[in-house]
mmCIF file of C-alpha atoms in Angstrom:
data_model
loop_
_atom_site.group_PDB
_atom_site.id
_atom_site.type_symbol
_atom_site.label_atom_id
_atom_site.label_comp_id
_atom_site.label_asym_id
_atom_site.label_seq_id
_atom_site.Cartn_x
_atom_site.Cartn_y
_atom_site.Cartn_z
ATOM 1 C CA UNK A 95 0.000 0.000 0.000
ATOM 2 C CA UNK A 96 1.446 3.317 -1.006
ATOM 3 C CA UNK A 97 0.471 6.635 1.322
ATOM 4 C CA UNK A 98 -0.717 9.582 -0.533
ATOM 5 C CA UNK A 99 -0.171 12.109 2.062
ATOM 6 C CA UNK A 100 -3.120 13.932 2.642
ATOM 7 C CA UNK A 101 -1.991 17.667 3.713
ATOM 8 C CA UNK A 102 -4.782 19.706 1.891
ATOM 9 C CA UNK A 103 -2.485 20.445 -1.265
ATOM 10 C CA UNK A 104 -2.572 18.890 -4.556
ATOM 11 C CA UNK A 105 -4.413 17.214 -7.396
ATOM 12 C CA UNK A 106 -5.223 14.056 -5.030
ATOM 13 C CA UNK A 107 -8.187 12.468 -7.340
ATOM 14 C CA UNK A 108 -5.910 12.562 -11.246
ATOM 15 C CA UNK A 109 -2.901 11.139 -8.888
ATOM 16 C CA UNK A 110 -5.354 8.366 -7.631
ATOM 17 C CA UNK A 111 -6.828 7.585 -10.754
ATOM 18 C CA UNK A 112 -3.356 7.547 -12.404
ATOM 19 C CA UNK A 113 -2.486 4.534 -9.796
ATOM 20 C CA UNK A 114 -5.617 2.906 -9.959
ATOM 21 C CA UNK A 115 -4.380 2.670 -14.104
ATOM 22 C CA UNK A 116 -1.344 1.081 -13.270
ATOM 23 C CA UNK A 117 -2.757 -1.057 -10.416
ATOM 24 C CA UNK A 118 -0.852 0.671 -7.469
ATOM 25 C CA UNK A 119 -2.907 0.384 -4.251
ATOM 26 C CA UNK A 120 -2.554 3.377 -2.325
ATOM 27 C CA UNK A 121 -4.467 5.137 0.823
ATOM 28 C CA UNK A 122 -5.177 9.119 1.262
ATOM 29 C CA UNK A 123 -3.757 9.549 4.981
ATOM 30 C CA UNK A 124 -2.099 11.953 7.318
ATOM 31 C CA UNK A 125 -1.988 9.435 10.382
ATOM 32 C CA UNK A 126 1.885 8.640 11.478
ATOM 33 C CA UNK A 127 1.166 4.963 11.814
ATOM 34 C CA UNK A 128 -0.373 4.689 8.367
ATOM 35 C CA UNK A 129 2.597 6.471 6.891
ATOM 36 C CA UNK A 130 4.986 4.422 8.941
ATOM 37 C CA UNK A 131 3.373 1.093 7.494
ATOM 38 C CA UNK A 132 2.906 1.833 3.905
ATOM 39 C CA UNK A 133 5.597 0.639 1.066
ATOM 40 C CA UNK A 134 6.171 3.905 0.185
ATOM 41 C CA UNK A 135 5.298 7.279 -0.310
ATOM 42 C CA UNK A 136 3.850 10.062 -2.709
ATOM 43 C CA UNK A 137 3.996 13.451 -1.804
ATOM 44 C CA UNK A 138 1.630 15.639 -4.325
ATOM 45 C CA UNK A 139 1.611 19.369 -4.574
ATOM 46 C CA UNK A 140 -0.310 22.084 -6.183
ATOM 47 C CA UNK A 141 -0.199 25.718 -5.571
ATOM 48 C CA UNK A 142 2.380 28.085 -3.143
ATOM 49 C CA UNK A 143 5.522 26.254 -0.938
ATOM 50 C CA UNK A 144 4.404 28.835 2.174
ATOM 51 C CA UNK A 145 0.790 27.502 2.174
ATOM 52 C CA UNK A 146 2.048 23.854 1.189
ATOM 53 C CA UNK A 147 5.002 23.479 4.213
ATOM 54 C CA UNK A 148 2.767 25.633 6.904
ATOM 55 C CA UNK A 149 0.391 22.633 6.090
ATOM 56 C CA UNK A 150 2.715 20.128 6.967
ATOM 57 C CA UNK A 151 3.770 21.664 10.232
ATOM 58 C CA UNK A 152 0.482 22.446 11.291
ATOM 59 C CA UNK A 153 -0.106 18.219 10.451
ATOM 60 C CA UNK A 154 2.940 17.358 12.046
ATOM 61 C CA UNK A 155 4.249 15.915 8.861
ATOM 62 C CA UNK A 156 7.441 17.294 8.227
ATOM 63 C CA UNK A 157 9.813 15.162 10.809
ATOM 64 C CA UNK A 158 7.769 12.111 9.722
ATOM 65 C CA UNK A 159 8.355 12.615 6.381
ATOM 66 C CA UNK A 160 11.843 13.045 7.125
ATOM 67 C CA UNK A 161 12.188 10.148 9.189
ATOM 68 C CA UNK A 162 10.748 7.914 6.717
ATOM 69 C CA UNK A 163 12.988 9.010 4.174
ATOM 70 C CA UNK A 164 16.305 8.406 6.051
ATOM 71 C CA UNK A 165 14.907 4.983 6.601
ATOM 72 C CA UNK A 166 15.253 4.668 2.747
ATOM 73 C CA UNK A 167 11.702 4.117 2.001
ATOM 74 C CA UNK A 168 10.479 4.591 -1.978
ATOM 75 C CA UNK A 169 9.380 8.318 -2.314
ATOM 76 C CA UNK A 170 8.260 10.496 -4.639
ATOM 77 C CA UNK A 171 7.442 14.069 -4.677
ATOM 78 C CA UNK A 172 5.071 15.424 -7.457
ATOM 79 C CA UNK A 173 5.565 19.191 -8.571
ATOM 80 C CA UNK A 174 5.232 21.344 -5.618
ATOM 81 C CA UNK A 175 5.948 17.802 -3.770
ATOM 82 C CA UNK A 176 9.310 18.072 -5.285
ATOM 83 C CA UNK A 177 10.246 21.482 -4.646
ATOM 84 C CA UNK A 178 9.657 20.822 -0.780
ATOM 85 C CA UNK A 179 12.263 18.367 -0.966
ATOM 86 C CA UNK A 180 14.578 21.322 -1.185
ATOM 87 C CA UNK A 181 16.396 23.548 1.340
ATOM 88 C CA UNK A 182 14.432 26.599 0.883
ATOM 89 C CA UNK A 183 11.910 28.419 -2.020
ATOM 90 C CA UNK A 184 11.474 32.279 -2.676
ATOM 91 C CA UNK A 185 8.517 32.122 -3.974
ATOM 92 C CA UNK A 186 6.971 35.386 -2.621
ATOM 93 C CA UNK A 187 9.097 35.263 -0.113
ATOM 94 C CA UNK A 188 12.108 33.081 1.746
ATOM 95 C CA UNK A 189 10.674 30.206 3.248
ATOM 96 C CA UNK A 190 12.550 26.569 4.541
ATOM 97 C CA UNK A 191 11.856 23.472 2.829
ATOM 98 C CA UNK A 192 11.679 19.780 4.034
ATOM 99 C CA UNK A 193 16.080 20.010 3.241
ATOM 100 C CA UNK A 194 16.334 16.245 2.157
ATOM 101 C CA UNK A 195 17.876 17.734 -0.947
ATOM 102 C CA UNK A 196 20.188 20.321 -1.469
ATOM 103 C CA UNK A 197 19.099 23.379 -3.362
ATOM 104 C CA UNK A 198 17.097 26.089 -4.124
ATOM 105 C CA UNK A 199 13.418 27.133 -6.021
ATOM 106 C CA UNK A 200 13.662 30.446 -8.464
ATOM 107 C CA UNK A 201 11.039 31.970 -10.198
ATOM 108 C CA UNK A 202 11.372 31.580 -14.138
ATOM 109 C CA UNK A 203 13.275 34.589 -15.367
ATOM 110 C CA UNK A 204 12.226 34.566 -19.012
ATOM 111 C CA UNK A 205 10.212 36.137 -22.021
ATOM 112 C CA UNK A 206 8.298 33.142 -22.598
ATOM 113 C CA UNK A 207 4.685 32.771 -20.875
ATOM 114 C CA UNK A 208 5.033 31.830 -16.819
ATOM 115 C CA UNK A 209 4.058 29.737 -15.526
ATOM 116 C CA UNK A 210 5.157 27.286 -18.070
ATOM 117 C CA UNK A 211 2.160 25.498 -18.866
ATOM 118 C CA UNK A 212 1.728 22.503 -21.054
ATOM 119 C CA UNK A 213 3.759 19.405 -22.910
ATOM 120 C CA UNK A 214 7.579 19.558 -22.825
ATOM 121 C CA UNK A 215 10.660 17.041 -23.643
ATOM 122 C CA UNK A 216 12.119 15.218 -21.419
ATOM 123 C CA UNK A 217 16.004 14.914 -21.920
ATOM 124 C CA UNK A 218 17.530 11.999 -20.196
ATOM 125 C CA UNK A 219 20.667 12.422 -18.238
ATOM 126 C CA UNK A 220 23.464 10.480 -20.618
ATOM 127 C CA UNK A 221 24.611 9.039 -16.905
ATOM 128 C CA UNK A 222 21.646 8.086 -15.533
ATOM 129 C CA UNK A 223 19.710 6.200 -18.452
ATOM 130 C CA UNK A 224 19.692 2.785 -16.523
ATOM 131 C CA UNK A 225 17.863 4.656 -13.355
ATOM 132 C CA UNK A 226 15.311 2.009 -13.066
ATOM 133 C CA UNK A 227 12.414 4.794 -13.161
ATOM 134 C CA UNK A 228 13.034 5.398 -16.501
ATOM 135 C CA UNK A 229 13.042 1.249 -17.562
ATOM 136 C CA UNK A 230 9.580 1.855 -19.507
ATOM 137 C CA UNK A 231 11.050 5.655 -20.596
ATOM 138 C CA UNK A 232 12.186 7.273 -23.569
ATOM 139 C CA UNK A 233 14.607 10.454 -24.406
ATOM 140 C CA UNK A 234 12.114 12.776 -25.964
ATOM 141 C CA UNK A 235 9.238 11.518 -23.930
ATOM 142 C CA UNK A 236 6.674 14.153 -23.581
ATOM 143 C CA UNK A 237 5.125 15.214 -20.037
ATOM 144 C CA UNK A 238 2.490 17.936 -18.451
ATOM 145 C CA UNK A 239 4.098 20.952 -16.821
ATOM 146 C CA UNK A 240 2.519 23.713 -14.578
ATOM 147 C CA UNK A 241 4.874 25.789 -12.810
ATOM 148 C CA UNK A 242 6.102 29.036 -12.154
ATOM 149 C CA UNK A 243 9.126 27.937 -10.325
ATOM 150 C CA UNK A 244 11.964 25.651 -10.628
ATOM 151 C CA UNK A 245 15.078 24.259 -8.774
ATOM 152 C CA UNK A 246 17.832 26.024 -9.479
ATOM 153 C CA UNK A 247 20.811 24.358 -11.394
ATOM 154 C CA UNK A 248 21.102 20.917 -12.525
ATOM 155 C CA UNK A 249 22.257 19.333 -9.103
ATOM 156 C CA UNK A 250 23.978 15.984 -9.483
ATOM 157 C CA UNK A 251 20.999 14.184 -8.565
ATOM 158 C CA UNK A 252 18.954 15.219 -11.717
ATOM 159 C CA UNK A 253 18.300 11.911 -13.976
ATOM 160 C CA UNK A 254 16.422 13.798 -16.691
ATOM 161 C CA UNK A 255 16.027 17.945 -17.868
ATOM 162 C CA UNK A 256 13.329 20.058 -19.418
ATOM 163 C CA UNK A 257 14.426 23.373 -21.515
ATOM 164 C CA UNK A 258 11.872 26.396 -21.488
ATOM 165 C CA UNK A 259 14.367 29.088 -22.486
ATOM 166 C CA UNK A 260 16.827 27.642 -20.165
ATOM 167 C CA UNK A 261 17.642 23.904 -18.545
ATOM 168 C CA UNK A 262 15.291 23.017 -14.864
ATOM 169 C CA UNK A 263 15.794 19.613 -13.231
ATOM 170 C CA UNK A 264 12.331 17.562 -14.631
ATOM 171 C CA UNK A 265 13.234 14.654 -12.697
ATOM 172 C CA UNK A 266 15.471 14.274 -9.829
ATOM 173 C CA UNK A 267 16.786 10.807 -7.840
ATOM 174 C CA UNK A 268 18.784 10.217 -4.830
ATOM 175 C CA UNK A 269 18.174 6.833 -4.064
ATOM 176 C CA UNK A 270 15.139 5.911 -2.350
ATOM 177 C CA UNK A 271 13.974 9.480 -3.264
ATOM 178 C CA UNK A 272 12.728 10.720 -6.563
ATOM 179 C CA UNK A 273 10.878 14.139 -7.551
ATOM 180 C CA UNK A 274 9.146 14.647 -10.704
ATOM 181 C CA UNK A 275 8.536 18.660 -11.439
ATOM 182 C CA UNK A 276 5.956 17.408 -14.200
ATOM 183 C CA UNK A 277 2.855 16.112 -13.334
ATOM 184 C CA UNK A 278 3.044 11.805 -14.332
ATOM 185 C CA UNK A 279 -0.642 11.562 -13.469
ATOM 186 C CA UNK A 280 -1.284 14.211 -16.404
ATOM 187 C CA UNK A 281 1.036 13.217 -18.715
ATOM 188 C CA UNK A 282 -0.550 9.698 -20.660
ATOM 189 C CA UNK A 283 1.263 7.175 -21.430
ATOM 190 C CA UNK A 284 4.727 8.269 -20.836
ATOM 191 C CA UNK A 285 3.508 9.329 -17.241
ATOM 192 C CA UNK A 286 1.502 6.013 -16.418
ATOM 193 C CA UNK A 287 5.046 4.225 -17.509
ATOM 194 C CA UNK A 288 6.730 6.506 -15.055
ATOM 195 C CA UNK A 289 4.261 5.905 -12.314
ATOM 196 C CA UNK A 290 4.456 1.919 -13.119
ATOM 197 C CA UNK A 291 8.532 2.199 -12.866
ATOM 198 C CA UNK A 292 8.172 3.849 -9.398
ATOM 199 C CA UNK A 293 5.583 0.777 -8.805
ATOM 200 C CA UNK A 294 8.056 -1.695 -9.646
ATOM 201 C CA UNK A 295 10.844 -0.346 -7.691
ATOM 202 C CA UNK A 296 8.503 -0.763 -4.603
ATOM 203 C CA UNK A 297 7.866 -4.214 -5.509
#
């Protein structure tokens, strides 16, 4: 059984419908013991890091979380999910992350539309091609973006990179812990095939 952690942020239902595709059982919960049980864990995430983290303090999620993934559990964070994984955001603002991963989230600085909205290329990582998330995944694979912000710089741990007028991390790995700034449950087939990778490396 997989946790979705419920923390009143995010797209829950197209993320449960996406695993009920692939046949991925999974529970909506925000009790400890729940977490603590499951196989792994997704972390979802739509709308503004302030809201998103005060959420998980005021839940008591965020040494939990933590917890569970020094204990090397399967996890995977899902847009705004991702971007808490970081040290700290400044969107509207200077606020501290869940720090599991090193790094920071920018606004876009562009000409092009923000957010960046809609299909975009993945480019795989030349050195991280036989990352077992992307078994069922091709270079050039298209996926669903909506975001205003990004991590800044291509840390070491991104496996595959997106280009709207300059290179974001789309998909990020280090180890038990993965973070997609796409959204896989909105993104067909090449989503379901990412979601059925993470599936597999639970199983």
């Amino acid at each position: 059984m997989i946790a979705i952690i419920d923390y009143d942020v995010g797209n829950i239902k197209s993320v449960c419908n996406a695993l009920d595709k692939i046949g991925l059982p999974w529970t909506l919960t925000r009790d400890p013991e729940t977490i603590k049980a499951s196989k792994g864990i997704i972390l979802p995430g739509v709308g503004a890091f302030e809201d998103a983290m005060q959420s998980l303090i005021d839940h008591q999620l965020v040494s939990l979380l933590q917890e569970e993934i020094r204990r090397e559990k399967p996890f995977l964070g899902i847009c705004l999910g991702m971007q808490l994984l970081y040290e700290r955001s400044f969107e509207n603002g200077e606020f501290e992350g869940l720090g599991v991963l090193k790094g920071e989230v920018v606004p876009f600085r562009t000409k092009l539309k923000v957010p960046h909205m809609g299909w975009n290329a993945l480019a795989l990582n030349d050195g991280h091609r036989d990352h077992p998330i992307l078994k069922h995944t091709k270079n050039e694979d298209y996926v669903y973006f909506v975001h205003s912000y990004y991590v800044q710089g291509l840390a070491e741990e991104t496996i595959a990179y997106c280009t709207y007028d300059q290179r974001f991390s789309a998909l990020v790995d280090r180890g038990n812990l993965l973070g997609m700034q796409f959204h896989p449950e909105k993104s067909g087939d090449a989503g379901l095939q990412l979601l059925k990778s993470f599936k597999e490396m639970i199983q």
